[in-house]
Amino acid sequence: MNLCMIGTGYVGLVSGVCFADLGNKVYCLDKNKEKIKILKSGKSPIYEPGLDELIKKNYSVGRLIFTTDLNKAISKSELIFICVGTPTKKKSQNVDLSFVYNAVKEVAKSTKKRKLIITKSTVPVGTGDELDQILKKLKSNNIDVISNPEFLREGEAIRDFRFPDRIVVGSDKKKYFKVMKKIYQPLLNKGAKFFTTSRRGAELIKYASNAFLATKITFINELANLCEQTNIDIGDIALGMGSDTRIGGRFLRAGPAYGGSCFPKDTKGLVSTGNKFKTDLTIVKSVIKSNENRKKIHTQKIKKILGSCKNKKIAFLGVTFKPNTDDMRDSTSLKMIPHLSKLGAKIKYYDPTGEKNEFKHLKNCIFEKNIKENCKDADLIILHTEWDEFKSIDFKKINKNKRLKIFDLRNLFNVNEMKSRKIEYYSIGRQSFK
Ligand code: UDX
């Protein structure tokens, strides 16, 4: 089929390229001329492992068309996916739907033909109803709106598209389930569940899923705090809990705090939906508060570990919100590094995805191009992001400081091994921080 993805960000580009790889002809549409130019050169403007190869493969056989020409893309496509951003409004903390509204208005103005608009962007409950109103006002009676949320993790997005646990389609007109089942059939043949519900149901499933995952992570993070006061290993708790199939072992890894472009945005988005429909979502509110507060806990621990931070050399290994992405959105490092800089520490950082604009304005924070240069004269090494290349570092080899301390925010290393190597090692939920 001919599909159009409006928006070529993390969701639109990955979904478009993967749909093309399933044999569809996909028009990837974006207003950003620079982005389209990069895509036409066969490159991905975003860091997503494996995406460049898929773009080249499908672009070379004409299954992918990158364009800024909305009229052409819409006229050629039967299904139109809305994949534009839905950021959080700074002041109200509500979801900014302006890009979604504009995209739908432009589609309505560009055609009178029968089209199906599919919202893949994460949109609050009731957005489909609002889009119906917009279309009605524009006398666009031939365009319907359904919901098909995505569940792609950055860094694993291609795998998550190809092997989804479930495809969720929300529509109040059952006739649309057939065409959606058709485009996802190759994935259903490999075992993915095809789940249909109302349009509002699909909109809420997305927020509910992300908010629950954020809750699960925050739960284990708070238990990690308890473990530090009771000398229990949080890894044992995660295993002991996770072996219960009703709980499940995934997303029970204690860490710095959740970050990224989704959990922070979607937990706030769900609370604002609750407010709109006069329902107090107290658990999600407490998750947001707990996660935000957690970032301060780490700098307090660092002050305990170092005594004073003034003039101390601190080396960060990784600064992105998770490995296999260059995304810095809501990364814990964005709070920790400026705070430590204010306390007078001399900070270095290395990240496989390179130097970050977010830290360029800090006077005592520099980017080092490799692990050794970054760590060699540190007083404290902070393992912030669990990139594979950090997993076998021999700290004694790269740093001769007898009083070297390590703070492992991802529990990548083994407590006993560090003890036997006489390295002063701190981690999350595995030893006392009294
Ligand atoms: C998330 C959802 O997983 C995905 O389904 C949705 O479509 C988009 O949002 P993403 O934000 O890309 O994906 O990353 P994810 O792997 O979920 O991690 C989010 C944050 O939680 C990261 O900061 C990660 O470090 C943290 N995390 C994750 C933990 O701290 N512990 C865990 O066990 C898992």
Coordinates of N, CA, C and O in Angstrom, one line a residue, residues 4-76:
C4 N 1.7 7.4 4.0 CA 2.4 8.7 4.3 C 2.6 8.9 5.7 O 1.7 8.7 6.6
M5 N 3.9 9.2 6.1 CA 4.2 9.5 7.5 C 4.4 11.0 7.6 O 5.4 11.5 7.0
I6 N 3.6 11.7 8.4 CA 3.8 13.1 8.5 C 4.7 13.3 9.8 O 4.2 13.0 10.9
G7 N 5.9 13.7 9.6 CA 6.9 13.8 10.7 C 7.9 12.7 10.6 O 7.5 11.5 10.6
T8 N 9.2 13.1 10.5 CA 10.2 12.0 10.3 C 11.2 12.1 11.5 O 12.4 12.2 11.4
G9 N 10.6 12.1 12.7 CA 11.4 12.0 13.9 C 11.5 10.5 14.3 O 11.4 9.6 13.5
Y10 N 11.8 10.3 15.6 CA 12.0 8.9 16.1 C 10.9 8.0 15.7 O 11.1 6.8 15.4
V11 N 9.7 8.4 15.8 CA 8.5 7.5 15.5 C 8.3 7.5 14.0 O 8.2 6.4 13.4
G12 N 8.1 8.6 13.4 CA 7.7 8.6 11.9 C 8.8 8.0 11.0 O 8.4 7.2 10.1
L13 N 10.0 8.3 11.3 CA 11.1 7.8 10.4 C 11.2 6.3 10.6 O 11.2 5.5 9.6
V14 N 11.3 5.8 11.8 CA 11.5 4.4 12.0 C 10.3 3.6 11.5 O 10.4 2.6 10.8
S15 N 9.1 4.1 11.8 CA 7.9 3.4 11.4 C 7.8 3.4 9.8 O 7.5 2.4 9.2
G16 N 8.1 4.5 9.2 CA 8.1 4.6 7.8 C 9.0 3.7 7.1 O 8.7 3.0 6.2
V17 N 10.3 3.7 7.6 CA 11.3 2.8 7.0 C 10.9 1.4 7.2 O 11.1 0.6 6.2
C18 N 10.4 1.0 8.3 CA 10.1 -0.4 8.6 C 8.8 -0.8 7.8 O 8.8 -1.9 7.3
F19 N 7.9 0.1 7.6 CA 6.7 -0.2 6.7 C 7.2 -0.4 5.3 O 6.7 -1.3 4.6
A20 N 8.2 0.4 4.9 CA 8.7 0.3 3.5 C 9.4 -1.1 3.4 O 9.2 -1.8 2.4
D21 N 10.1 -1.5 4.5 CA 10.8 -2.8 4.4 C 9.8 -3.9 4.4 O 10.2 -5.1 4.1
L22 N 8.6 -3.7 4.7 CA 7.5 -4.7 4.6 C 6.9 -4.7 3.2 O 5.9 -5.4 3.0
G23 N 7.4 -3.8 2.3 CA 6.9 -3.9 1.0 C 6.0 -2.7 0.6 O 5.5 -2.6 -0.5
N24 N 5.7 -1.8 1.5 CA 4.8 -0.7 1.2 C 5.6 0.4 0.5 O 6.8 0.5 0.7
K25 N 4.9 1.3 -0.2 CA 5.6 2.5 -0.7 C 5.2 3.6 0.3 O 4.1 3.9 0.6
V26 N 6.3 4.2 0.9 CA 6.1 5.2 2.0 C 6.6 6.6 1.7 O 7.8 6.7 1.3
Y27 N 5.7 7.5 1.8 CA 6.1 9.0 1.6 C 6.4 9.5 3.0 O 5.6 9.5 3.9
C28 N 7.7 9.8 3.3 CA 8.1 10.4 4.6 C 8.2 11.9 4.4 O 9.0 12.4 3.7
L29 N 7.2 12.6 5.1 CA 7.0 14.0 4.8 C 7.5 14.8 6.1 O 7.3 14.4 7.2
D30 N 8.3 15.8 5.8 CA 8.7 16.7 6.9 C 8.8 18.1 6.4 O 9.2 18.4 5.2
K31 N 8.6 19.1 7.3 CA 8.7 20.5 6.9 C 10.2 20.9 6.9 O 10.6 21.9 6.3
N32 N 11.0 20.1 7.6 CA 12.4 20.5 7.8 C 13.2 20.1 6.6 O 13.5 18.9 6.4
K33 N 13.6 21.1 5.7 CA 14.3 20.8 4.4 C 15.6 20.1 4.7 O 16.0 19.2 4.0
E34 N 16.3 20.5 5.8 CA 17.6 20.0 6.1 C 17.5 18.5 6.4 O 18.3 17.6 5.8
K35 N 16.5 18.1 7.1 CA 16.3 16.7 7.5 C 16.0 15.9 6.2 O 16.6 14.8 6.0
I36 N 15.2 16.4 5.3 CA 14.8 15.7 4.1 C 16.1 15.5 3.2 O 16.3 14.5 2.6
K37 N 16.9 16.6 3.2 CA 18.2 16.5 2.4 C 19.1 15.4 3.0 O 19.6 14.6 2.2
I38 N 19.2 15.3 4.3 CA 20.1 14.2 4.9 C 19.5 12.9 4.5 O 20.2 12.0 4.1
L39 N 18.2 12.8 4.6 CA 17.5 11.5 4.3 C 17.7 11.1 2.9 O 17.9 9.9 2.6
K40 N 17.7 12.1 2.0 CA 17.8 11.8 0.5 C 19.3 11.3 0.3 O 19.5 10.7 -0.7
S41 N 20.2 11.7 1.2 CA 21.6 11.2 1.0 C 21.8 9.8 1.5 O 22.9 9.3 1.6
G42 N 20.6 9.2 2.0 CA 20.7 7.8 2.5 C 21.1 7.7 4.0 O 21.4 6.7 4.5
K43 N 21.1 8.9 4.6 CA 21.5 8.9 6.1 C 20.3 9.2 7.0 O 19.4 9.8 6.6
S44 N 20.5 8.8 8.2 CA 19.4 9.0 9.2 C 19.8 10.3 10.0 O 20.9 10.3 10.5
P45 N 18.9 11.3 10.1 CA 19.3 12.4 11.0 C 19.2 12.1 12.5 O 19.6 12.9 13.3
I46 N 18.7 10.9 12.8 CA 18.7 10.5 14.2 C 19.6 9.3 14.4 O 19.8 8.5 13.5
Y47 N 20.1 9.1 15.7 CA 21.0 8.0 16.0 C 20.1 6.8 16.3 O 19.5 6.8 17.4
E48 N 20.0 5.9 15.5 CA 19.2 4.7 15.8 C 19.9 3.5 15.1 O 20.0 3.4 13.9
P49 N 20.5 2.6 15.9 CA 21.3 1.5 15.3 C 20.5 0.7 14.2 O 19.3 0.4 14.4
G50 N 21.1 0.6 13.1 CA 20.5 -0.2 12.0 C 19.7 0.6 11.0 O 19.3 0.1 9.9
L51 N 19.4 1.9 11.4 CA 18.4 2.6 10.5 C 19.0 3.1 9.2 O 18.4 3.0 8.2
D52 N 20.3 3.5 9.3 CA 20.9 3.9 8.0 C 20.9 2.9 6.9 O 20.5 3.1 5.8
E53 N 21.2 1.6 7.3 CA 21.2 0.5 6.3 C 19.8 0.4 5.7 O 19.6 0.2 4.5
L54 N 18.8 0.4 6.6 CA 17.4 0.2 6.1 C 16.9 1.3 5.2 O 16.2 1.1 4.2
I55 N 17.4 2.5 5.5 CA 17.0 3.7 4.7 C 17.6 3.5 3.3 O 16.9 3.5 2.3
K56 N 18.9 3.2 3.3 CA 19.6 3.0 2.0 C 18.9 1.9 1.1 O 18.6 2.1 0.0
K57 N 18.7 0.8 1.8 CA 18.1 -0.4 1.1 C 16.7 0.0 0.5 O 16.5 -0.3 -0.7
N58 N 15.9 0.6 1.2 CA 14.5 0.9 0.7 C 14.4 2.1 -0.2 O 13.6 2.2 -1.1
Y59 N 15.3 3.1 0.1 CA 15.4 4.3 -0.8 C 15.9 3.9 -2.2 O 15.3 4.3 -3.2
S60 N 16.8 3.0 -2.2 CA 17.5 2.6 -3.5 C 16.5 1.9 -4.4 O 16.6 2.0 -5.6
V61 N 15.5 1.2 -3.8 CA 14.5 0.5 -4.7 C 13.2 1.3 -4.8 O 12.2 0.8 -5.3
G62 N 13.2 2.6 -4.3 CA 12.0 3.5 -4.6 C 10.9 3.2 -3.7 O 9.8 3.7 -3.9
R63 N 11.1 2.5 -2.6 CA 9.9 2.2 -1.6 C 9.8 3.4 -0.6 O 8.8 3.5 0.1
L64 N 10.9 4.2 -0.5 CA 10.9 5.3 0.4 C 11.0 6.6 -0.4 O 11.9 6.7 -1.2
I65 N 10.1 7.5 -0.2 CA 10.2 8.9 -0.8 C 10.2 9.9 0.3 O 9.3 10.0 1.1
F66 N 11.3 10.7 0.3 CA 11.5 11.7 1.3 C 11.1 13.1 0.7 O 11.6 13.4 -0.4
T67 N 10.1 13.8 1.3 CA 9.7 15.0 0.6 C 9.2 16.0 1.6 O 8.8 15.7 2.7
T68 N 9.2 17.3 1.1 CA 8.5 18.4 1.9 C 7.2 18.7 1.3 O 6.5 19.6 1.7
D69 N 6.9 18.0 0.2 CA 5.7 18.4 -0.6 C 4.5 17.6 -0.1 O 4.2 16.5 -0.5
L70 N 3.7 18.3 0.8 CA 2.6 17.6 1.4 C 1.5 17.2 0.4 O 1.0 16.1 0.5
N71 N 1.2 18.1 -0.5 CA 0.1 17.8 -1.5 C 0.4 16.5 -2.2 O -0.4 15.6 -2.4
K72 N 1.6 16.4 -2.7 CA 2.0 15.2 -3.4 C 1.9 14.0 -2.6 O 1.3 13.0 -2.9
A73 N 2.5 14.1 -1.3 CA 2.5 12.9 -0.4 C 1.1 12.4 -0.1 O 0.8 11.2 -0.1
I74 N 0.2 13.4 0.2 CA -1.1 13.1 0.6 C -1.9 12.5 -0.6 O -2.6 11.5 -0.5
S75 N -1.7 13.1 -1.8 CA -2.5 12.7 -3.0 C -2.1 11.2 -3.3 O -3.0 10.4 -3.8
K76 N -0.9 10.8 -3.1 CA -0.4 9.5 -3.5 C -0.7 8.4 -2.4 O -0.5 7.2 -2.6

